[in-house]
Amino acid sequence: MNEKIKLQSPKWLHFGAGNIFRAYMGKVQQTLIEKGLENSGIVVAETFDGEIIQKAFKPYDNKTILVTLDKKGEFKPEIIWSIVEGIDVTSDGMSRVEEICQDEKLQIISFTITEKGYSFRDGIITSDHLMSKVTSLLYSRYKKNAAPIALLSMDNCSANGDKLKNAIVSVAQEWVKNDVVEKEFLDYLLDEKKVSYPITMIDKITPRPAIEVKKFLEEAGFENMDIVITSKNTYTAPFVNAEVPEYFVVEDKFPNGRPKFEEAGVILTDRESVEKAERMKVTTCLNPLHTALAIYGCLLNKKTIAECMQDQVLSNLVRKIGYEESLIVVEDPKIIDPKKFLEEVLEERFANPFIPDQPQRIATDTSQKVGIRFGETIKAYVADEKLDVRNLKYIPLVIAGWMRYLMGVDDSGAMMTLSSDPLLEELKANLNSIKYLDSSSYEKGKLNKILSNKNIFGVDLVQIGMADLIEEYFLDMMKEVGGVRKTLERIL
């Protein structure tokens, strides 16, 4: 790495030291540096789990080994050195981050903090929330020079830029109301010539670091490739294993300039095209299929998503959801062909045995995902006079599978550990009276409290007439050992 790059005033600050950023955006910036189109690296700040910085960044001078894994089993390692500084905000404080934010050359503050990172628990704005901290940093920038900036969410959720904007503006409005800051600061945040919030669609599977990749690197001569599990249960390592396909579609709205992303394969376009591409991926052609495999993969004791795809019944399930129920409501974004994208997902990506992605990882925070991943398709059926929501069979089957999953018993009758979810205890409490293998313990409509929750599904599934079918599937799956597989085989 050319040392002068490290000394440049940073133009890009990122929050969230996760794998997809290191493997994808780190590579994007490095490509631009190598082409002579950029002369500064990326600064990464971690506010949730500082051990990532301490154990996977600092000991390796912030470098990462990216290992791409293709379907044929070829491992391709390369060193990513474009991340030039890693800041553990949990121990170092915000002084260095504030210094960077005040630099008028800074063009982008980006985020991979998951969808829940933009919401406030019970709507209460607290000073220790990341969105409050970022708003404070923006206020510091406003007071210093009011220089323009783009706030770029790269999280895998619908309208991610809007979620980010709403969170920041909500904090500022609260502060204005309480005379903490002046109203002109809020005006600054709302002026998109000053502060923009582009929406994006990002897509690259970067699972937890794999033992097989660790061994491959060690055999190739790399040392200290240990996989770290932090005290907050984050899996990290000095390497990132990732699939080959990647998509980053960005609304081209950067008031202080931007890197020449298009020279590194990023698709720059208008807001409408990003929205269509994002809806295609998140609500129909990838994410809902991932969740379906995750739920049933846990129930059927599958170790990886690829192993799920080797199971004919699960492979049929996601094909039927994708081709028969979802593709019909996709609006073609033109920049990516939906059918080809779906084919790549099913034939190349999910089926890649060398991407060791676990159903348990994908099943994390399911309550925060189903409203987008399935609710949007359901709403599209309700809104279209030519479609009948009662014709849906496979999406209700996934929702029923999730209810069955929440019982914490796999299809062999063994207890299983459920993935973390902010609503997990509340959801389990609603099912407590239902006993596995005892149909008489089930009272008609017992699932309705969950199924009618618009905050979860984006729509009242009881009101639109879907609850009875979900209930039927659920009862079949819980009444006998092996009931999950038998139900899937019967429906499919």
Tab-separated table of C-alpha atoms in Angstrom:
chain	number	residue	atom	x	y	z
A	1	MET	CA	0.000	0.000	0.000
A	2	ASN	CA	1.278	3.456	-0.846
A	3	GLU	CA	1.813	5.233	2.479
A	4	LYS	CA	0.658	8.603	1.129
A	5	ILE	CA	-2.880	7.199	0.933
A	6	LYS	CA	-2.992	6.775	4.687
A	7	LEU	CA	-2.012	10.382	5.253
A	8	GLN	CA	-4.755	11.859	3.109
A	9	SER	CA	-7.624	13.670	4.776
A	10	PRO	CA	-10.397	11.034	4.784
A	11	LYS	CA	-13.365	11.514	2.500
A	12	TRP	CA	-15.279	8.480	3.744
A	13	LEU	CA	-16.266	7.502	7.303
A	14	HIS	CA	-18.165	4.303	7.919
A	15	PHE	CA	-20.073	3.046	10.984
A	16	GLY	CA	-20.220	-0.728	11.398
A	17	ALA	CA	-17.145	-2.951	11.108
A	18	GLY	CA	-19.024	-5.924	9.687
A	19	ASN	CA	-18.084	-8.363	6.973
A	20	ILE	CA	-20.065	-7.012	4.038
A	21	PHE	CA	-18.441	-3.592	4.339
A	22	ARG	CA	-14.937	-4.983	4.620
A	23	ALA	CA	-15.427	-7.417	1.752
A	24	TYR	CA	-17.395	-5.248	-0.639
A	25	MET	CA	-17.016	-1.511	-0.042
A	26	GLY	CA	-13.408	-1.980	0.998
A	27	LYS	CA	-12.802	-3.655	-2.368
A	28	VAL	CA	-14.697	-0.892	-4.226
A	29	GLN	CA	-12.525	1.859	-2.735
A	30	GLN	CA	-9.372	-0.164	-3.265
A	31	THR	CA	-10.228	-0.617	-6.951
A	32	LEU	CA	-10.603	3.150	-7.309
A	33	ILE	CA	-7.299	3.786	-5.530
A	34	GLU	CA	-5.535	1.270	-7.764
A	35	LYS	CA	-6.991	2.988	-10.838
A	36	GLY	CA	-5.677	6.329	-9.592
A	37	LEU	CA	-9.212	7.677	-9.146
A	38	GLU	CA	-9.008	8.028	-5.348
A	39	ASN	CA	-6.181	8.920	-2.983
A	40	SER	CA	-7.702	8.297	0.448
A	41	GLY	CA	-8.833	5.226	2.319
A	42	ILE	CA	-11.857	4.582	4.495
A	43	VAL	CA	-12.083	5.148	8.244
A	44	VAL	CA	-14.269	2.603	10.037
A	45	ALA	CA	-15.861	3.320	13.428
A	46	GLU	CA	-17.488	0.629	15.546
A	47	THR	CA	-19.964	1.718	18.225
A	48	PHE	CA	-21.567	-1.615	19.187
A	49	ASP	CA	-18.864	-4.261	19.505
A	50	GLY	CA	-15.427	-2.760	20.009
A	51	GLU	CA	-13.770	-6.186	20.146
A	52	ILE	CA	-14.072	-6.355	16.346
A	53	ILE	CA	-11.676	-3.426	16.043
A	54	GLN	CA	-9.414	-4.626	18.848
A	55	LYS	CA	-9.123	-8.234	17.645
A	56	ALA	CA	-9.739	-8.246	13.878
A	57	PHE	CA	-8.558	-4.796	12.764
A	58	LYS	CA	-5.732	-3.385	14.904
A	59	PRO	CA	-3.531	-6.508	15.076
A	60	TYR	CA	-3.537	-6.613	11.268
A	61	ASP	CA	-3.058	-2.893	10.562
A	62	ASN	CA	-6.730	-2.732	9.475
A	63	LYS	CA	-6.084	-5.049	6.535
A	64	THR	CA	-8.482	-7.859	5.653
A	65	ILE	CA	-8.021	-10.971	3.527
A	66	LEU	CA	-11.034	-11.292	1.240
A	67	VAL	CA	-11.607	-14.874	0.084
A	68	THR	CA	-14.184	-15.247	-2.673
A	69	LEU	CA	-15.673	-18.713	-3.037
A	70	ASP	CA	-17.184	-19.816	-6.323
A	71	LYS	CA	-19.551	-22.727	-6.896
A	72	LYS	CA	-16.751	-24.885	-8.341
A	73	GLY	CA	-14.801	-24.631	-5.101
A	74	GLU	CA	-12.069	-22.249	-6.153
A	75	PHE	CA	-10.914	-20.004	-3.291
A	76	LYS	CA	-9.474	-16.665	-4.395
A	77	PRO	CA	-7.704	-14.656	-1.654
A	78	GLU	CA	-6.709	-11.011	-1.913
A	79	ILE	CA	-5.635	-8.455	0.657
A	80	ILE	CA	-7.926	-5.454	1.169
A	81	TRP	CA	-5.914	-2.512	2.501
A	82	SER	CA	-8.210	0.443	1.721
A	83	ILE	CA	-9.486	0.661	5.309
A	84	VAL	CA	-6.814	2.871	6.817
A	85	GLU	CA	-8.124	3.431	10.334
A	86	GLY	CA	-10.338	1.449	12.694
A	87	ILE	CA	-11.844	3.299	15.658
A	88	ASP	CA	-13.301	1.503	18.669
A	89	VAL	CA	-15.771	4.134	19.797
A	90	THR	CA	-16.743	2.001	22.808
A	91	SER	CA	-13.327	2.638	24.374
A	92	ASP	CA	-11.715	5.521	22.475
A	93	GLY	CA	-14.626	7.926	22.673
A	94	MET	CA	-15.838	10.124	19.840
A	95	SER	CA	-13.085	12.736	19.687
A	96	ARG	CA	-11.318	11.279	16.631
A	97	VAL	CA	-14.636	10.642	14.881
A	98	GLU	CA	-15.704	14.224	15.592
A	99	GLU	CA	-12.444	15.511	14.134
A	100	ILE	CA	-13.097	13.553	10.942
A	101	CYS	CA	-16.712	14.732	10.757
A	102	GLN	CA	-15.666	18.367	10.971
A	103	ASP	CA	-13.356	18.025	7.948
A	104	GLU	CA	-15.044	19.757	5.013
A	105	LYS	CA	-13.375	17.262	2.650
A	106	LEU	CA	-15.470	14.444	4.129
A	107	GLN	CA	-17.960	13.380	1.469
A	108	ILE	CA	-19.687	10.321	2.910
A	109	ILE	CA	-20.748	8.929	6.270
A	110	SER	CA	-22.024	5.409	5.602
A	111	PHE	CA	-23.642	2.716	7.742
A	112	THR	CA	-23.992	-1.044	8.029
A	113	ILE	CA	-25.677	-1.239	11.437
A	114	THR	CA	-28.688	-3.504	10.586
A	115	GLU	CA	-32.242	-2.248	10.275
A	116	LYS	CA	-32.830	-2.106	14.022
A	117	GLY	CA	-29.941	0.374	14.324
A	118	TYR	CA	-32.212	3.138	13.013
A	119	SER	CA	-35.111	2.614	15.409
A	120	PHE	CA	-35.570	3.796	18.976
A	121	ARG	CA	-36.920	1.330	21.506
A	122	ASP	CA	-40.476	2.333	22.425
A	123	GLY	CA	-39.921	5.545	20.453
A	124	ILE	CA	-37.781	6.995	23.239
A	125	ILE	CA	-34.745	8.942	22.007
A	126	THR	CA	-31.722	8.355	24.231
A	127	SER	CA	-28.342	10.063	24.136
A	128	ASP	CA	-26.407	6.777	23.907
A	129	HIS	CA	-28.217	5.627	20.747
A	130	LEU	CA	-26.013	5.676	17.643
A	131	MET	CA	-28.465	7.926	15.809
A	132	SER	CA	-28.160	10.473	18.620
A	133	LYS	CA	-24.383	10.258	18.441
A	134	VAL	CA	-24.411	10.747	14.659
A	135	THR	CA	-26.764	13.721	14.998
A	136	SER	CA	-24.339	15.205	17.510
A	137	LEU	CA	-21.482	14.709	15.039
A	138	LEU	CA	-23.510	16.425	12.334
A	139	TYR	CA	-24.171	19.316	14.691
A	140	SER	CA	-20.433	19.590	15.250
A	141	ARG	CA	-19.960	19.726	11.460
A	142	TYR	CA	-22.732	22.292	11.138
A	143	LYS	CA	-21.120	24.542	13.758
A	144	LYS	CA	-17.647	24.152	12.256
A	145	ASN	CA	-18.414	24.840	8.578
A	146	ALA	CA	-21.901	23.537	7.655
A	147	ALA	CA	-20.195	21.653	4.821
A	148	PRO	CA	-22.323	19.323	2.683
A	149	ILE	CA	-22.337	15.579	3.407
A	150	ALA	CA	-24.047	12.402	2.158
A	151	LEU	CA	-25.362	9.971	4.775
A	152	LEU	CA	-25.339	6.613	3.024
A	153	SER	CA	-27.140	3.622	4.508
A	154	MET	CA	-25.926	0.317	3.120
A	155	ASP	CA	-28.184	-1.799	5.269
A	156	ASN	CA	-30.286	-4.561	3.839
A	157	CYS	CA	-33.714	-3.010	4.382
A	158	SER	CA	-36.368	-1.197	2.432
A	159	ALA	CA	-35.999	2.579	1.996
A	160	ASN	CA	-32.831	2.496	4.082
A	161	GLY	CA	-31.929	6.130	3.375
A	162	ASP	CA	-35.382	7.256	4.475
A	163	LYS	CA	-35.068	5.281	7.728
A	164	LEU	CA	-31.737	6.953	8.374
A	165	LYS	CA	-33.134	10.408	7.615
A	166	ASN	CA	-36.184	9.884	9.830
A	167	ALA	CA	-33.986	8.816	12.736
A	168	ILE	CA	-31.586	11.761	12.433
A	169	VAL	CA	-34.372	14.305	11.936
A	170	SER	CA	-36.339	12.880	14.884
A	171	VAL	CA	-33.365	13.425	17.187
A	172	ALA	CA	-32.825	16.955	15.898
A	173	GLN	CA	-36.509	17.849	16.254
A	174	GLU	CA	-36.432	16.668	19.863
A	175	TRP	CA	-33.350	18.778	20.525
A	176	VAL	CA	-34.876	21.866	18.889
A	177	LYS	CA	-38.017	21.418	20.970
A	178	ASN	CA	-35.922	21.289	24.137
A	179	ASP	CA	-33.691	24.232	23.084
A	180	VAL	CA	-30.615	22.013	22.886
A	181	VAL	CA	-29.819	23.152	19.319
A	182	GLU	CA	-31.026	25.967	17.099
A	183	LYS	CA	-33.711	25.470	14.452
A	184	GLU	CA	-31.203	26.344	11.719
A	185	PHE	CA	-29.458	23.025	12.396
A	186	LEU	CA	-32.676	21.206	11.571
A	187	ASP	CA	-32.941	23.269	8.392
A	188	TYR	CA	-29.414	22.140	7.501
A	189	LEU	CA	-30.391	18.490	7.948
A	190	LEU	CA	-33.485	18.931	5.782
A	191	ASP	CA	-31.710	20.765	2.958
A	192	GLU	CA	-30.643	18.020	0.534
A	193	LYS	CA	-28.155	20.384	-1.074
A	194	LYS	CA	-26.420	20.202	2.290
A	195	VAL	CA	-27.282	16.774	3.725
A	196	SER	CA	-28.524	13.943	1.518
A	197	TYR	CA	-29.817	10.501	2.430
A	198	PRO	CA	-29.534	8.362	-0.721
A	199	ILE	CA	-31.356	5.052	-0.773
A	200	THR	CA	-29.375	1.977	-1.787
A	201	MET	CA	-29.677	-1.718	-2.538
A	202	ILE	CA	-26.715	-3.851	-1.500
A	203	ASP	CA	-26.382	-7.552	-2.122
A	204	LYS	CA	-23.420	-9.811	-1.388
A	205	ILE	CA	-23.545	-12.825	0.895
A	206	THR	CA	-20.751	-12.630	3.480
A	207	PRO	CA	-21.352	-15.354	6.066
A	208	ARG	CA	-19.537	-15.928	9.313
A	209	PRO	CA	-15.834	-16.748	8.907
A	210	ALA	CA	-15.509	-20.437	8.065
A	211	ILE	CA	-13.103	-23.025	9.492
A	212	GLU	CA	-12.472	-24.307	5.950
A	213	VAL	CA	-11.312	-20.857	4.844
A	214	LYS	CA	-9.120	-20.476	7.944
A	215	LYS	CA	-7.405	-23.806	7.098
A	216	PHE	CA	-7.015	-22.804	3.441
A	217	LEU	CA	-5.297	-19.547	4.406
A	218	GLU	CA	-3.023	-21.216	6.949
A	219	GLU	CA	-1.988	-23.835	4.391
A	220	ALA	CA	-1.244	-20.960	1.995
A	221	GLY	CA	1.164	-19.519	4.559
A	222	PHE	CA	-0.944	-16.896	6.353
A	223	GLU	CA	-0.459	-16.787	10.119
A	224	ASN	CA	-2.767	-15.875	13.037
A	225	MET	CA	-6.002	-16.567	11.154
A	226	ASP	CA	-7.973	-17.336	14.305
A	227	ILE	CA	-11.746	-16.894	14.247
A	228	VAL	CA	-12.906	-14.704	17.128
A	229	ILE	CA	-16.258	-14.897	18.906
A	230	THR	CA	-16.637	-11.680	20.881
A	231	SER	CA	-18.394	-11.285	24.217
A	232	LYS	CA	-21.345	-9.891	22.244
A	233	ASN	CA	-21.409	-13.075	20.155
A	234	THR	CA	-20.072	-11.442	16.999
A	235	TYR	CA	-18.108	-13.797	14.742
A	236	THR	CA	-15.129	-12.068	13.188
A	237	ALA	CA	-11.662	-12.839	11.845
A	238	PRO	CA	-8.784	-11.227	9.943
A	239	PHE	CA	-10.435	-12.626	6.819
A	240	VAL	CA	-13.867	-12.436	5.209
A	241	ASN	CA	-15.296	-15.255	3.108
A	242	ALA	CA	-17.779	-14.133	0.481
A	243	GLU	CA	-19.589	-15.226	-2.644
A	244	VAL	CA	-18.600	-13.898	-6.072
A	245	PRO	CA	-21.865	-12.132	-7.143
A	246	GLU	CA	-22.345	-8.603	-5.809
A	247	TYR	CA	-24.708	-5.716	-6.444
A	248	PHE	CA	-24.671	-2.181	-5.111
A	249	VAL	CA	-27.305	0.141	-6.558
A	250	VAL	CA	-27.176	3.740	-5.318
A	251	GLU	CA	-29.308	6.840	-5.699
A	252	ASP	CA	-26.834	9.342	-7.144
A	253	LYS	CA	-27.229	12.162	-4.642
A	254	PHE	CA	-23.937	13.360	-3.106
A	255	PRO	CA	-23.844	17.104	-2.339
A	256	ASN	CA	-20.130	17.156	-1.485
A	257	GLY	CA	-18.987	14.930	-4.357
A	258	ARG	CA	-18.310	11.192	-4.294
A	259	PRO	CA	-15.868	8.528	-5.426
A	260	LYS	CA	-16.288	7.388	-9.045
A	261	PHE	CA	-18.221	4.354	-7.845
A	262	GLU	CA	-19.309	3.425	-11.363
A	263	GLU	CA	-15.645	2.662	-12.202
A	264	ALA	CA	-15.752	-0.141	-9.607
A	265	GLY	CA	-18.995	-1.792	-10.721
A	266	VAL	CA	-21.466	0.168	-8.585
A	267	ILE	CA	-24.730	1.079	-10.326
A	268	LEU	CA	-25.522	4.804	-9.925
A	269	THR	CA	-29.091	5.654	-10.860
A	270	ASP	CA	-32.230	7.554	-9.864
A	271	ARG	CA	-34.356	6.969	-6.790
A	272	GLU	CA	-37.150	5.127	-8.597
A	273	SER	CA	-34.762	2.574	-10.122
A	274	VAL	CA	-33.094	1.916	-6.754
A	275	GLU	CA	-36.514	1.399	-5.160
A	276	LYS	CA	-37.496	-1.123	-7.819
A	277	ALA	CA	-34.188	-3.000	-7.556
A	278	GLU	CA	-34.415	-3.020	-3.779
A	279	ARG	CA	-38.028	-4.257	-3.800
A	280	MET	CA	-37.070	-6.947	-6.295
A	281	LYS	CA	-34.333	-8.264	-4.007
A	282	VAL	CA	-35.701	-7.657	-0.530
A	283	THR	CA	-39.391	-8.459	-1.046
A	284	THR	CA	-39.382	-11.127	-3.752
A	285	CYS	CA	-36.271	-12.580	-5.382
A	286	LEU	CA	-33.756	-13.140	-2.568
A	287	ASN	CA	-34.442	-12.148	1.036
A	288	PRO	CA	-37.798	-13.919	1.494
A	289	LEU	CA	-36.329	-17.094	0.010
A	290	HIS	CA	-33.363	-16.815	2.382
A	291	THR	CA	-35.733	-16.518	5.346
A	292	ALA	CA	-37.786	-19.507	4.160
A	293	LEU	CA	-34.654	-21.654	3.975
A	294	ALA	CA	-33.463	-20.345	7.351
A	295	ILE	CA	-36.676	-21.207	9.208
A	296	TYR	CA	-37.055	-24.663	7.729
A	297	GLY	CA	-33.313	-25.267	7.739
A	298	CYS	CA	-33.340	-24.834	11.529
A	299	LEU	CA	-36.348	-27.119	11.918
A	300	LEU	CA	-34.814	-29.810	9.708
A	301	ASN	CA	-31.306	-29.533	11.215
A	302	LYS	CA	-29.517	-28.248	8.139
A	303	LYS	CA	-26.042	-26.881	8.726
A	304	THR	CA	-25.836	-24.512	5.752
A	305	ILE	CA	-28.070	-22.776	3.227
A	306	ALA	CA	-26.450	-24.870	0.478
A	307	GLU	CA	-27.432	-28.029	2.381
A	308	CYS	CA	-30.997	-26.694	2.465
A	309	MET	CA	-30.921	-26.360	-1.317
A	310	GLN	CA	-29.767	-29.989	-1.614
A	311	ASP	CA	-33.007	-31.012	0.138
A	312	GLN	CA	-35.524	-31.372	-2.686
A	313	VAL	CA	-38.508	-30.273	-0.634
A	314	LEU	CA	-36.834	-27.031	0.506
A	315	SER	CA	-35.475	-26.381	-2.978
A	316	ASN	CA	-39.018	-26.781	-4.350
A	317	LEU	CA	-40.400	-24.452	-1.682
A	318	VAL	CA	-38.186	-21.486	-2.565
A	319	ARG	CA	-38.627	-22.073	-6.299
A	320	LYS	CA	-42.400	-22.005	-5.917
A	321	ILE	CA	-42.302	-18.875	-3.747
A	322	GLY	CA	-39.963	-17.166	-6.205
A	323	TYR	CA	-41.360	-18.175	-9.587
A	324	GLU	CA	-45.038	-18.742	-8.780
A	325	GLU	CA	-45.924	-16.248	-6.042
A	326	SER	CA	-43.325	-13.474	-5.990
A	327	LEU	CA	-42.095	-12.825	-9.528
A	328	ILE	CA	-45.635	-12.013	-10.616
A	329	VAL	CA	-45.656	-8.792	-8.544
A	330	VAL	CA	-42.105	-7.623	-9.362
A	331	GLU	CA	-41.762	-4.318	-11.176
A	332	ASP	CA	-38.770	-4.590	-13.513
A	333	PRO	CA	-36.096	-2.050	-12.468
A	334	LYS	CA	-34.517	-2.334	-15.972
A	335	ILE	CA	-31.000	-2.076	-14.536
A	336	ILE	CA	-31.140	-5.727	-13.303
A	337	ASP	CA	-33.311	-8.412	-14.939
A	338	PRO	CA	-35.530	-9.941	-12.186
A	339	LYS	CA	-35.846	-13.424	-13.683
A	340	LYS	CA	-32.100	-13.713	-14.333
A	341	PHE	CA	-31.423	-12.397	-10.827
A	342	LEU	CA	-33.762	-15.035	-9.344
A	343	GLU	CA	-32.141	-17.770	-11.414
A	344	GLU	CA	-28.691	-16.715	-10.203
A	345	VAL	CA	-29.901	-16.709	-6.584
A	346	LEU	CA	-31.346	-20.222	-6.818
A	347	GLU	CA	-28.869	-21.928	-9.126
A	348	GLU	CA	-25.572	-20.254	-8.234
A	349	ARG	CA	-25.765	-18.422	-4.948
A	350	PHE	CA	-27.899	-20.398	-2.496
A	351	ALA	CA	-26.660	-23.663	-4.013
A	352	ASN	CA	-22.972	-22.761	-3.592
A	353	PRO	CA	-21.651	-25.397	-1.132
A	354	PHE	CA	-18.559	-23.302	-0.480
A	355	ILE	CA	-20.535	-20.430	1.077
A	356	PRO	CA	-20.933	-21.769	4.624
A	357	ASP	CA	-23.886	-19.571	5.509
A	358	GLN	CA	-25.939	-20.911	8.389
A	359	PRO	CA	-29.737	-20.984	8.680
A	360	GLN	CA	-29.338	-19.827	12.282
A	361	ARG	CA	-27.610	-16.614	11.157
A	362	ILE	CA	-30.297	-15.834	8.584
A	363	ALA	CA	-33.039	-16.598	11.146
A	364	THR	CA	-31.777	-13.793	13.409
A	365	ASP	CA	-34.296	-10.943	13.944
A	366	THR	CA	-36.979	-12.636	11.829
A	367	SER	CA	-39.715	-10.534	13.458
A	368	GLN	CA	-38.007	-7.430	12.074
A	369	LYS	CA	-37.809	-8.887	8.565
A	370	VAL	CA	-41.051	-10.706	7.702
A	371	GLY	CA	-43.041	-7.506	7.172
A	372	ILE	CA	-40.740	-6.533	4.322
A	373	ARG	CA	-39.760	-9.961	3.053
A	374	PHE	CA	-43.303	-11.325	2.835
A	375	GLY	CA	-45.673	-8.544	3.842
A	376	GLU	CA	-44.940	-6.448	0.753
A	377	THR	CA	-45.860	-9.288	-1.622
A	378	ILE	CA	-48.990	-10.008	0.404
A	379	LYS	CA	-49.976	-6.330	0.210
A	380	ALA	CA	-49.378	-6.347	-3.546
A	381	TYR	CA	-51.854	-9.232	-3.894
A	382	VAL	CA	-54.405	-7.412	-1.766
A	383	ALA	CA	-54.053	-4.221	-3.820
A	384	ASP	CA	-54.244	-5.847	-7.270
A	385	GLU	CA	-57.758	-6.612	-8.438
A	386	LYS	CA	-56.396	-9.270	-10.805
A	387	LEU	CA	-54.771	-11.191	-7.952
A	388	ASP	CA	-56.368	-13.050	-5.042
A	389	VAL	CA	-54.447	-13.250	-1.790
A	390	ARG	CA	-56.304	-16.484	-1.021
A	391	ASN	CA	-54.384	-18.155	-3.845
A	392	LEU	CA	-51.140	-17.824	-1.911
A	393	LYS	CA	-50.048	-21.209	-0.545
A	394	TYR	CA	-46.294	-21.092	-0.074
A	395	ILE	CA	-45.833	-17.736	1.678
A	396	PRO	CA	-48.422	-18.790	4.312
A	397	LEU	CA	-46.452	-22.037	4.622
A	398	VAL	CA	-43.323	-20.074	5.572
A	399	ILE	CA	-45.220	-18.010	8.149
A	400	ALA	CA	-46.684	-21.205	9.628
A	401	GLY	CA	-43.157	-22.625	9.695
A	402	TRP	CA	-41.988	-19.596	11.659
A	403	MET	CA	-44.769	-20.138	14.220
A	404	ARG	CA	-43.688	-23.778	14.482
A	405	TYR	CA	-40.019	-22.700	14.780
A	406	LEU	CA	-40.908	-20.434	17.726
A	407	MET	CA	-41.910	-23.523	19.726
A	408	GLY	CA	-38.170	-24.234	20.027
A	409	VAL	CA	-38.486	-27.906	19.025
A	410	ASP	CA	-37.045	-29.284	15.793
A	411	ASP	CA	-38.770	-31.796	13.523
A	412	SER	CA	-37.136	-34.735	15.295
A	413	GLY	CA	-38.630	-33.595	18.599
A	414	ALA	CA	-35.372	-32.269	20.070
A	415	MET	CA	-35.111	-28.887	21.744
A	416	MET	CA	-33.301	-26.291	19.636
A	417	THR	CA	-31.764	-22.910	20.365
A	418	LEU	CA	-33.615	-20.037	18.702
A	419	SER	CA	-31.726	-17.213	17.028
A	420	SER	CA	-31.789	-13.825	18.723
A	421	ASP	CA	-34.750	-11.575	18.018
A	422	PRO	CA	-35.926	-8.442	19.881
A	423	LEU	CA	-39.474	-9.874	20.090
A	424	LEU	CA	-38.462	-13.451	20.865
A	425	GLU	CA	-39.709	-13.645	24.465
A	426	GLU	CA	-42.954	-11.875	23.625
A	427	LEU	CA	-43.619	-14.205	20.687
A	428	LYS	CA	-42.772	-17.338	22.674
A	429	ALA	CA	-45.107	-16.195	25.463
A	430	ASN	CA	-47.989	-16.134	22.984
A	431	LEU	CA	-47.337	-19.804	22.197
A	432	ASN	CA	-46.572	-21.058	25.714
A	433	SER	CA	-49.870	-22.876	26.178
A	434	ILE	CA	-49.416	-24.892	22.975
A	435	LYS	CA	-47.777	-28.243	23.664
A	436	TYR	CA	-45.772	-30.062	21.030
A	437	LEU	CA	-47.500	-33.301	19.885
A	438	ASP	CA	-50.706	-32.309	21.719
A	439	SER	CA	-53.243	-30.864	19.273
A	440	SER	CA	-55.807	-30.604	22.064
A	441	SER	CA	-53.641	-27.927	23.716
A	442	TYR	CA	-54.311	-25.661	20.734
A	443	GLU	CA	-57.312	-23.339	20.906
A	444	LYS	CA	-58.776	-22.091	17.625
A	445	GLY	CA	-57.356	-18.658	16.773
A	446	LYS	CA	-54.463	-18.957	19.228
A	447	LEU	CA	-52.034	-17.622	16.615
A	448	ASN	CA	-54.193	-14.631	15.776
A	449	LYS	CA	-52.579	-12.269	18.272
A	450	ILE	CA	-49.322	-12.614	16.346
A	451	LEU	CA	-50.853	-12.918	12.870
A	452	SER	CA	-52.934	-9.767	13.275
A	453	ASN	CA	-49.927	-7.666	14.282
A	454	LYS	CA	-49.358	-5.137	11.496
A	455	ASN	CA	-46.109	-4.032	13.127
A	456	ILE	CA	-44.711	-7.484	12.380
A	457	PHE	CA	-46.249	-8.362	9.018
A	458	GLY	CA	-47.145	-4.935	7.638
A	459	VAL	CA	-50.699	-6.217	7.225
A	460	ASP	CA	-53.327	-7.924	9.401
A	461	LEU	CA	-53.202	-11.533	8.201
A	462	VAL	CA	-56.407	-12.364	10.080
A	463	GLN	CA	-58.308	-9.512	8.456
A	464	ILE	CA	-57.289	-10.489	4.919
A	465	GLY	CA	-58.252	-14.121	5.447
A	466	MET	CA	-54.843	-15.808	5.541
A	467	ALA	CA	-54.830	-16.892	9.190
A	468	ASP	CA	-56.913	-20.050	8.769
A	469	LEU	CA	-54.509	-21.558	6.229
A	470	ILE	CA	-51.499	-20.686	8.385
A	471	GLU	CA	-53.230	-22.269	11.365
A	472	GLU	CA	-53.973	-25.434	9.369
A	473	TYR	CA	-50.357	-25.781	8.292
A	474	PHE	CA	-49.106	-25.075	11.826
A	475	LEU	CA	-51.306	-27.743	13.408
A	476	ASP	CA	-50.123	-30.326	10.900
A	477	MET	CA	-46.501	-29.488	11.692
A	478	MET	CA	-46.790	-29.689	15.476
A	479	LYS	CA	-49.022	-32.750	15.920
A	480	GLU	CA	-46.381	-35.437	15.249
A	481	VAL	CA	-42.644	-36.026	15.077
A	482	GLY	CA	-41.644	-35.435	11.453
A	483	GLY	CA	-44.739	-33.296	10.937
A	484	VAL	CA	-42.771	-30.439	9.407
A	485	ARG	CA	-41.379	-32.525	6.573
A	486	LYS	CA	-44.670	-34.345	6.025
A	487	THR	CA	-46.524	-31.019	5.744
A	488	LEU	CA	-43.977	-29.617	3.307
A	489	GLU	CA	-44.189	-32.755	1.177
A	490	ARG	CA	-47.983	-32.650	1.188
A	491	ILE	CA	-48.220	-28.981	0.160
A	492	LEU	CA	-45.401	-29.123	-2.374
